[in-house]
PDB file of C-alpha atoms in Angstrom:
ATOM      1  CA  MET A  13       5.097 -18.097  19.211  1.00 42.00           C
ATOM      2  CA  CYS A  14       5.781 -21.345  17.311  1.00 45.00           C
ATOM      3  CA  GLN A  15       2.170 -22.431  17.910  1.00 43.00           C
ATOM      4  CA  ALA A  16       0.961 -19.100  16.576  1.00 57.00           C
ATOM      5  CA  VAL A  17       3.002 -19.598  13.423  1.00 62.00           C
ATOM      6  CA  ASN A  18       1.666 -23.103  12.896  1.00 58.00           C
ATOM      7  CA  ASN A  19      -1.940 -21.968  13.229  1.00 77.00           C
ATOM      8  CA  ASN A  20      -1.616 -18.813  11.063  1.00 90.00           C
ATOM      9  CA  PRO A  21      -0.597 -19.319   7.448  1.00 92.00           C
ATOM     10  CA  GLU A  22      -0.039 -15.582   7.022  1.00 94.00           C
ATOM     11  CA  PHE A  23       2.498 -15.524   9.901  1.00 96.00           C
ATOM     12  CA  LYS A  24       4.217 -18.616   8.474  1.00 96.00           C
ATOM     13  CA  TYR A  25       4.399 -16.862   5.096  1.00 96.00           C
ATOM     14  CA  ILE A  26       6.044 -13.783   6.705  1.00 97.00           C
ATOM     15  CA  LEU A  27       8.511 -15.935   8.649  1.00 97.00           C
ATOM     16  CA  GLU A  28       9.623 -17.863   5.576  1.00 97.00           C
ATOM     17  CA  ASN A  29      10.042 -14.602   3.614  1.00 97.00           C
ATOM     18  CA  TYR A  30      12.040 -13.061   6.479  1.00 98.00           C
ATOM     19  CA  LYS A  31      14.391 -16.040   6.571  1.00 97.00           C
ATOM     20  CA  GLU A  32      14.878 -15.898   2.770  1.00 98.00           C
ATOM     21  CA  ILE A  33      15.582 -12.135   2.807  1.00 98.00           C
ATOM     22  CA  CYS A  34      18.114 -12.483   5.634  1.00 97.00           C
ATOM     23  CA  TYR A  35      19.804 -15.281   3.697  1.00 98.00           C
ATOM     24  CA  ASN A  36      19.911 -13.232   0.534  1.00 98.00           C
ATOM     25  CA  ILE A  37      21.367 -10.225   2.359  1.00 98.00           C
ATOM     26  CA  GLU A  38      24.211 -12.333   3.749  1.00 97.00           C
ATOM     27  CA  ASN A  39      24.753 -14.047   0.398  1.00 97.00           C
ATOM     28  CA  ALA A  40      24.958 -10.687  -1.336  1.00 97.00           C
ATOM     29  CA  LYS A  41      27.502  -9.394   1.188  1.00 96.00           C
ATOM     30  CA  THR A  42      29.655 -12.474   0.528  1.00 96.00           C
ATOM     31  CA  LYS A  43      29.168 -12.419  -3.260  1.00 96.00           C
ATOM     32  CA  TYR A  44      30.106  -8.724  -3.563  1.00 95.00           C
ATOM     33  CA  GLY A  45      32.908  -8.649  -1.055  1.00 93.00           C
ATOM     34  CA  ARG A  46      31.057  -6.765   1.646  1.00 91.00           C
ATOM     35  CA  THR A  47      31.240  -9.210   4.548  1.00 89.00           C
ATOM     36  CA  ASP A  48      32.401  -6.425   6.868  1.00 87.00           C
ATOM     37  CA  HIS A  49      29.433  -4.355   5.817  1.00 87.00           C
ATOM     38  CA  CYS A  50      26.492  -4.152   8.228  1.00 94.00           C
ATOM     39  CA  VAL A  51      23.175  -4.100   6.352  1.00 97.00           C
ATOM     40  CA  ASN A  52      20.007  -3.180   8.218  1.00 97.00           C
ATOM     41  CA  LEU A  53      16.667  -4.555   7.113  1.00 98.00           C
ATOM     42  CA  MET A  54      13.684  -2.251   7.297  1.00 98.00           C
ATOM     43  CA  ALA A  55      10.168  -3.644   7.135  1.00 98.00           C
ATOM     44  CA  VAL A  56       8.043  -1.304   4.990  1.00 98.00           C
ATOM     45  CA  THR A  57       4.569  -1.304   6.558  1.00 97.00           C
ATOM     46  CA  LYS A  58       2.410   0.458   3.987  1.00 95.00           C
ATOM     47  CA  THR A  59      -1.120  -1.170   4.016  1.00 95.00           C
ATOM     48  CA  VAL A  60       0.083  -3.904   6.376  1.00 96.00           C
ATOM     49  CA  GLU A  61      -2.071  -4.770   9.420  1.00 96.00           C
ATOM     50  CA  PRO A  62      -0.469  -4.137  12.850  1.00 97.00           C
ATOM     51  CA  GLU A  63      -0.719  -7.784  13.903  1.00 97.00           C
ATOM     52  CA  LYS A  64       1.478  -8.836  10.988  1.00 97.00           C
ATOM     53  CA  ILE A  65       3.951  -6.081  11.711  1.00 97.00           C
ATOM     54  CA  ASN A  66       4.103  -7.088  15.348  1.00 97.00           C
ATOM     55  CA  PHE A  67       4.715 -10.680  14.346  1.00 97.00           C
ATOM     56  CA  ALA A  68       7.632  -9.565  12.147  1.00 97.00           C
ATOM     57  CA  ILE A  69       9.014  -7.586  15.113  1.00 98.00           C
ATOM     58  CA  SER A  70       8.709 -10.673  17.334  1.00 97.00           C
ATOM     59  CA  GLN A  71      10.888 -12.575  14.839  1.00 96.00           C
ATOM     60  CA  GLY A  72      13.705  -9.995  14.833  1.00 96.00           C
ATOM     61  CA  ILE A  73      12.695  -6.960  12.777  1.00 97.00           C
ATOM     62  CA  THR A  74      13.814  -3.864  14.629  1.00 97.00           C
ATOM     63  CA  LEU A  75      13.146  -1.127  12.027  1.00 98.00           C
ATOM     64  CA  LEU A  76       9.836  -0.085  10.444  1.00 98.00           C
ATOM     65  CA  GLY A  77       9.367   2.260   7.478  1.00 98.00           C
ATOM     66  CA  GLU A  78       6.201   4.337   7.269  1.00 98.00           C
ATOM     67  CA  ASN A  79       5.066   5.965   3.996  1.00 96.00           C
ATOM     68  CA  ARG A  80       1.861   7.838   4.891  1.00 97.00           C
ATOM     69  CA  VAL A  81       1.251  10.100   7.853  1.00 98.00           C
ATOM     70  CA  GLN A  82      -2.439   9.363   8.208  1.00 97.00           C
ATOM     71  CA  GLU A  83      -1.984   5.604   7.968  1.00 97.00           C
ATOM     72  CA  TYR A  84       0.813   5.710  10.526  1.00 98.00           C
ATOM     73  CA  LEU A  85      -1.275   7.702  12.974  1.00 97.00           C
ATOM     74  CA  SER A  86      -4.043   5.161  12.720  1.00 97.00           C
ATOM     75  CA  LYS A  87      -1.682   2.212  13.533  1.00 97.00           C
ATOM     76  CA  LYS A  88       1.153   3.511  15.706  1.00 96.00           C
ATOM     77  CA  ASP A  89      -0.420   2.873  19.115  1.00 97.00           C
ATOM     78  CA  GLN A  90      -0.848  -0.786  18.162  1.00 97.00           C
ATOM     79  CA  TYR A  91       2.819  -1.361  17.332  1.00 97.00           C
ATOM     80  CA  ASN A  92       5.219  -3.307  19.449  1.00 96.00           C
ATOM     81  CA  LYS A  93       7.609  -0.700  20.792  1.00 95.00           C
ATOM     82  CA  ASN A  94      10.691  -2.887  20.293  1.00 96.00           C
ATOM     83  CA  ALA A  95      11.140  -1.524  16.782  1.00 97.00           C
ATOM     84  CA  ASP A  96      12.126   1.995  15.744  1.00 98.00           C
ATOM     85  CA  VAL A  97      10.061   3.814  13.121  1.00 98.00           C
ATOM     86  CA  HIS A  98      11.466   5.841  10.254  1.00 98.00           C
ATOM     87  CA  PHE A  99       9.294   7.974   7.987  1.00 98.00           C
ATOM     88  CA  ILE A 100      10.218   7.219   4.351  1.00 98.00           C
ATOM     89  CA  GLY A 101       7.411   8.679   2.298  1.00 96.00           C
ATOM     90  CA  HIS A 102       6.892  12.119   0.766  1.00 95.00           C
ATOM     91  CA  LEU A 103       6.333  14.490   3.626  1.00 97.00           C
ATOM     92  CA  GLN A 104       4.477  17.810   3.418  1.00 96.00           C
ATOM     93  CA  THR A 105       5.614  20.541   5.779  1.00 97.00           C
ATOM     94  CA  ASN A 106       2.186  20.780   7.376  1.00 98.00           C
ATOM     95  CA  LYS A 107       2.318  17.079   8.357  1.00 98.00           C
ATOM     96  CA  VAL A 108       5.636  17.199  10.189  1.00 98.00           C
ATOM     97  CA  LYS A 109       3.951  18.165  13.445  1.00 98.00           C
ATOM     98  CA  TYR A 110       2.079  14.863  13.524  1.00 98.00           C
ATOM     99  CA  ILE A 111       5.130  12.623  13.501  1.00 98.00           C
ATOM    100  CA  ILE A 112       7.910  14.721  15.028  1.00 98.00           C
ATOM    101  CA  ASN A 113       7.692  13.051  18.433  1.00 97.00           C
ATOM    102  CA  ASP A 114       7.119   9.555  17.230  1.00 97.00           C
ATOM    103  CA  VAL A 115       9.663   8.670  14.594  1.00 98.00           C
ATOM    104  CA  LYS A 116      13.374   7.990  15.064  1.00 98.00           C
ATOM    105  CA  MET A 117      14.378   9.333  11.666  1.00 98.00           C
ATOM    106  CA  ILE A 118      12.907  11.099   8.621  1.00 98.00           C
ATOM    107  CA  GLN A 119      14.489   9.653   5.478  1.00 98.00           C
ATOM    108  CA  SER A 120      12.665  11.700   2.888  1.00 97.00           C
ATOM    109  CA  VAL A 121      13.986  15.211   3.320  1.00 98.00           C
ATOM    110  CA  ASP A 122      14.343  16.780  -0.146  1.00 97.00           C
ATOM    111  CA  SER A 123      14.092  20.538   0.390  1.00 97.00           C
ATOM    112  CA  LEU A 124      15.381  23.224   2.670  1.00 98.00           C
ATOM    113  CA  LYS A 125      11.776  24.273   3.386  1.00 98.00           C
ATOM    114  CA  LEU A 126      10.966  20.861   4.784  1.00 98.00           C
ATOM    115  CA  ALA A 127      14.200  20.725   6.749  1.00 98.00           C
ATOM    116  CA  LYS A 128      13.509  24.092   8.359  1.00 98.00           C
ATOM    117  CA  GLU A 129      10.088  22.962   9.507  1.00 98.00           C
ATOM    118  CA  ILE A 130      11.551  19.785  10.994  1.00 98.00           C
ATOM    119  CA  ASN A 131      14.248  21.909  12.681  1.00 98.00           C
ATOM    120  CA  ARG A 132      11.663  24.384  14.021  1.00 98.00           C
ATOM    121  CA  LEU A 133       9.526  21.667  15.595  1.00 98.00           C
ATOM    122  CA  SER A 134      12.563  19.787  16.891  1.00 98.00           C
ATOM    123  CA  GLU A 135      13.724  22.961  18.633  1.00 98.00           C
ATOM    124  CA  LYS A 136      10.218  23.428  20.091  1.00 98.00           C
ATOM    125  CA  TYR A 137      10.319  19.988  21.589  1.00 97.00           C
ATOM    126  CA  ASN A 138      13.957  20.215  22.655  1.00 98.00           C
ATOM    127  CA  LYS A 139      15.222  17.366  20.468  1.00 98.00           C
ATOM    128  CA  THR A 140      17.467  16.726  17.487  1.00 98.00           C
ATOM    129  CA  MET A 141      15.958  14.811  14.519  1.00 98.00           C
ATOM    130  CA  ASP A 142      18.085  12.498  12.511  1.00 98.00           C
ATOM    131  CA  ILE A 143      17.400  12.754   8.769  1.00 98.00           C
ATOM    132  CA  LEU A 144      18.478  11.425   5.418  1.00 98.00           C
ATOM    133  CA  VAL A 145      18.481  13.588   2.319  1.00 98.00           C
ATOM    134  CA  GLU A 146      16.414  11.991  -0.425  1.00 98.00           C
ATOM    135  CA  VAL A 147      18.022  12.020  -3.905  1.00 98.00           C
ATOM    136  CA  ASN A 148      16.057  11.653  -7.115  1.00 95.00           C
ATOM    137  CA  ILE A 149      18.908   9.707  -8.678  1.00 94.00           C
ATOM    138  CA  GLY A 150      16.937   8.836 -11.807  1.00 85.00           C
ATOM    139  CA  ASN A 151      15.671  12.366 -12.420  1.00 86.00           C
ATOM    140  CA  GLU A 152      12.080  11.027 -12.548  1.00 81.00           C
ATOM    141  CA  LEU A 153       9.311  13.612 -12.716  1.00 80.00           C
ATOM    142  CA  SER A 154       6.992  11.278 -10.801  1.00 81.00           C
ATOM    143  CA  LYS A 155       9.291  11.020  -7.763  1.00 88.00           C
ATOM    144  CA  SER A 156      10.343  13.369  -5.042  1.00 88.00           C
ATOM    145  CA  GLY A 157      13.954  13.961  -4.060  1.00 94.00           C
ATOM    146  CA  VAL A 158      16.584  16.524  -4.743  1.00 96.00           C
ATOM    147  CA  GLN A 159      18.344  16.418  -8.134  1.00 95.00           C
ATOM    148  CA  LYS A 160      21.869  15.197  -7.766  1.00 93.00           C
ATOM    149  CA  GLU A 161      23.225  18.498  -9.215  1.00 95.00           C
ATOM    150  CA  SER A 162      21.679  20.324  -6.254  1.00 96.00           C
ATOM    151  CA  LEU A 163      22.514  17.792  -3.571  1.00 97.00           C
ATOM    152  CA  PHE A 164      25.725  19.209  -2.132  1.00 97.00           C
ATOM    153  CA  GLU A 165      24.277  22.715  -1.750  1.00 98.00           C
ATOM    154  CA  LEU A 166      21.203  21.379  -0.018  1.00 98.00           C
ATOM    155  CA  VAL A 167      23.193  19.254   2.377  1.00 98.00           C
ATOM    156  CA  LYS A 168      25.395  22.165   3.325  1.00 98.00           C
ATOM    157  CA  ASN A 169      22.349  24.366   3.993  1.00 98.00           C
ATOM    158  CA  ILE A 170      20.566  21.713   6.056  1.00 98.00           C
ATOM    159  CA  ALA A 171      23.730  21.089   8.045  1.00 98.00           C
ATOM    160  CA  GLU A 172      23.517  24.632   9.399  1.00 98.00           C
ATOM    161  CA  LEU A 173      20.258  23.848  11.159  1.00 98.00           C
ATOM    162  CA  LYS A 174      20.978  23.158  14.848  1.00 97.00           C
ATOM    163  CA  ASN A 175      18.197  20.667  15.637  1.00 98.00           C
ATOM    164  CA  ILE A 176      18.755  18.422  12.657  1.00 98.00           C
ATOM    165  CA  SER A 177      21.517  15.831  12.227  1.00 98.00           C
ATOM    166  CA  VAL A 178      22.236  14.657   8.656  1.00 98.00           C
ATOM    167  CA  LYS A 179      22.974  10.925   8.816  1.00 98.00           C
ATOM    168  CA  GLY A 180      23.199  10.015   5.150  1.00 98.00           C
ATOM    169  CA  LEU A 181      21.222   9.652   1.909  1.00 98.00           C
ATOM    170  CA  MET A 182      18.132   7.837   0.682  1.00 98.00           C
ATOM    171  CA  THR A 183      17.008   7.067  -2.843  1.00 97.00           C
ATOM    172  CA  ILE A 184      14.489   5.111  -4.907  1.00 94.00           C
ATOM    173  CA  PRO A 185      16.204   4.130  -8.165  1.00 91.00           C
ATOM    174  CA  PRO A 186      14.015   3.737 -11.281  1.00 89.00           C
ATOM    175  CA  ILE A 187      12.528   0.273 -11.723  1.00 85.00           C
ATOM    176  CA  GLY A 188      14.727  -1.798 -13.978  1.00 82.00           C
ATOM    177  CA  CYS A 189      17.409   0.874 -14.226  1.00 86.00           C
ATOM    178  CA  ASN A 190      20.970   0.318 -15.326  1.00 87.00           C
ATOM    179  CA  GLU A 191      23.316  -0.737 -12.590  1.00 92.00           C
ATOM    180  CA  SER A 192      25.283   2.457 -13.101  1.00 94.00           C
ATOM    181  CA  VAL A 193      22.510   4.371 -11.326  1.00 94.00           C
ATOM    182  CA  PHE A 194      23.275   2.506  -8.094  1.00 96.00           C
ATOM    183  CA  ALA A 195      26.986   3.219  -8.578  1.00 96.00           C
ATOM    184  CA  ASP A 196      26.286   6.898  -9.143  1.00 96.00           C
ATOM    185  CA  MET A 197      24.364   7.042  -5.878  1.00 97.00           C
ATOM    186  CA  TYR A 198      27.235   5.445  -3.967  1.00 97.00           C
ATOM    187  CA  GLU A 199      29.667   7.934  -5.484  1.00 97.00           C
ATOM    188  CA  LEU A 200      27.595  10.831  -4.199  1.00 97.00           C
ATOM    189  CA  PHE A 201      27.507   9.203  -0.800  1.00 98.00           C
ATOM    190  CA  ILE A 202      31.284   8.766  -0.658  1.00 97.00           C
ATOM    191  CA  GLU A 203      31.948  12.256  -2.016  1.00 97.00           C
ATOM    192  CA  LEU A 204      29.822  13.800   0.729  1.00 97.00           C
ATOM    193  CA  GLU A 205      31.556  11.719   3.325  1.00 97.00           C
ATOM    194  CA  GLN A 206      34.939  12.933   2.128  1.00 97.00           C
ATOM    195  CA  MET A 207      33.791  16.590   2.326  1.00 97.00           C
ATOM    196  CA  ASN A 208      33.714  16.376   6.154  1.00 96.00           C
ATOM    197  CA  ILE A 209      30.851  18.851   6.518  1.00 97.00           C
ATOM    198  CA  ASP A 210      30.041  19.785  10.117  1.00 96.00           C
ATOM    199  CA  ASN A 211      26.795  18.121  11.332  1.00 96.00           C
ATOM    200  CA  VAL A 212      26.916  15.637   8.444  1.00 97.00           C
ATOM    201  CA  SER A 213      27.860  12.017   9.036  1.00 96.00           C
ATOM    202  CA  MET A 214      27.467   9.672   6.126  1.00 96.00           C
ATOM    203  CA  GLU A 215      26.397   6.673   8.264  1.00 97.00           C
ATOM    204  CA  THR A 216      23.438   5.440   6.214  1.00 98.00           C
ATOM    205  CA  LEU A 217      22.840   4.842   2.543  1.00 98.00           C
ATOM    206  CA  SER A 218      19.206   3.775   2.318  1.00 98.00           C
ATOM    207  CA  MET A 219      18.868   2.196  -1.093  1.00 97.00           C
ATOM    208  CA  GLY A 220      17.257  -1.036  -2.316  1.00 96.00           C
ATOM    209  CA  MET A 221      13.719  -2.454  -2.113  1.00 96.00           C
ATOM    210  CA  SER A 222      12.037  -5.788  -2.772  1.00 95.00           C
ATOM    211  CA  GLY A 223      13.127  -5.990  -6.405  1.00 94.00           C
ATOM    212  CA  ASP A 224      16.654  -4.728  -6.208  1.00 95.00           C
ATOM    213  CA  TYR A 225      17.999  -4.973  -2.663  1.00 96.00           C
ATOM    214  CA  GLU A 226      20.829  -7.400  -3.510  1.00 96.00           C
ATOM    215  CA  LEU A 227      22.073  -5.092  -6.253  1.00 96.00           C
ATOM    216  CA  ALA A 228      21.856  -2.154  -3.891  1.00 96.00           C
ATOM    217  CA  ILE A 229      24.048  -4.035  -1.372  1.00 97.00           C
ATOM    218  CA  LYS A 230      26.590  -4.576  -4.132  1.00 97.00           C
ATOM    219  CA  HIS A 231      26.768  -0.782  -4.463  1.00 96.00           C
ATOM    220  CA  GLY A 232      27.212   0.089  -0.810  1.00 96.00           C
ATOM    221  CA  SER A 233      23.677   0.234   0.606  1.00 97.00           C
ATOM    222  CA  ASN A 234      23.544  -0.453   4.310  1.00 97.00           C
ATOM    223  CA  LEU A 235      19.812  -0.099   4.751  1.00 98.00           C
ATOM    224  CA  VAL A 236      17.344  -1.911   2.534  1.00 98.00           C
ATOM    225  CA  ARG A 237      13.613  -1.234   2.648  1.00 98.00           C
ATOM    226  CA  ILE A 238      11.515  -4.355   2.087  1.00 98.00           C
ATOM    227  CA  GLY A 239       7.759  -4.476   1.964  1.00 97.00           C
ATOM    228  CA  THR A 240       6.296  -6.782  -0.724  1.00 96.00           C
ATOM    229  CA  LYS A 241       8.989  -9.487  -0.364  1.00 97.00           C
ATOM    230  CA  LEU A 242       8.276  -9.644   3.348  1.00 97.00           C
ATOM    231  CA  PHE A 243       4.546  -9.165   3.736  1.00 97.00           C
ATOM    232  CA  GLY A 244       3.261  -9.927   0.240  1.00 93.00           C
ATOM    233  CA  ALA A 245       1.527  -7.729  -2.351  1.00 86.00           C
ATOM    234  CA  ARG A 246       0.170  -4.485  -1.042  1.00 74.00           C
ATOM    235  CA  LYS A 247      -3.527  -3.972  -0.581  1.00 65.00           C
ATOM    236  CA  TYR A 248      -5.153  -1.023  -2.252  1.00 48.00           C
ATOM    237  CA  LEU A 249      -6.126   1.797   0.063  1.00 43.00           C
ATOM    238  CA  GLU A 250      -8.560   4.513  -0.948  1.00 39.00           C
ATOM    239  CA  GLY A 251      -7.527   8.113  -0.422  1.00 33.00           C
TER     240      GLY A 251
END
């Protein structure tokens, strides 16, 4: 693998980025007093070629984040199977059937309608799907996610579905937002944890991307989703 890195500048670029991100994660944990806090690194694979993704997996990445159903379907058979795949993009109910048997978790559940379809198909295939409930913490019209005022009711309703297991929360804070937005998200996470709702375990707070992952760690994130900082700027895809 070292020879492959030496001969491929794109692989070397990914490797150096990966080392830097890992260092920054550990540094943030120390800086913000979270050294006992396990932080998982997800490689966001939108528009990234499978060979680059597989190289990242070979270097230690164990978690991939997919944004688009169609793109994922076109690449999934080429992926190294040593990494789990989570779906993190906006998901329409009619697309659930295409990913239900391939992904380990769906992070972008923001409605009871979507949850019911995931539950229906999970029951059909005799499985339980782990999910995160997506929160629109910045109340942005351009983003999906449940409003924080409706979060608790939604979580309680989803928790009644037998073939879904609620494992935490996911959010995409507004770019350049005040730090208090991250703090608000963590408060919601802790409040739900303290409610001890059956079939709800607040194990994962998925918060933080390339531009703000260290700040997210400060405010309790234990899963950061990194694309651009790892693979470089995204390529434009038509459609």
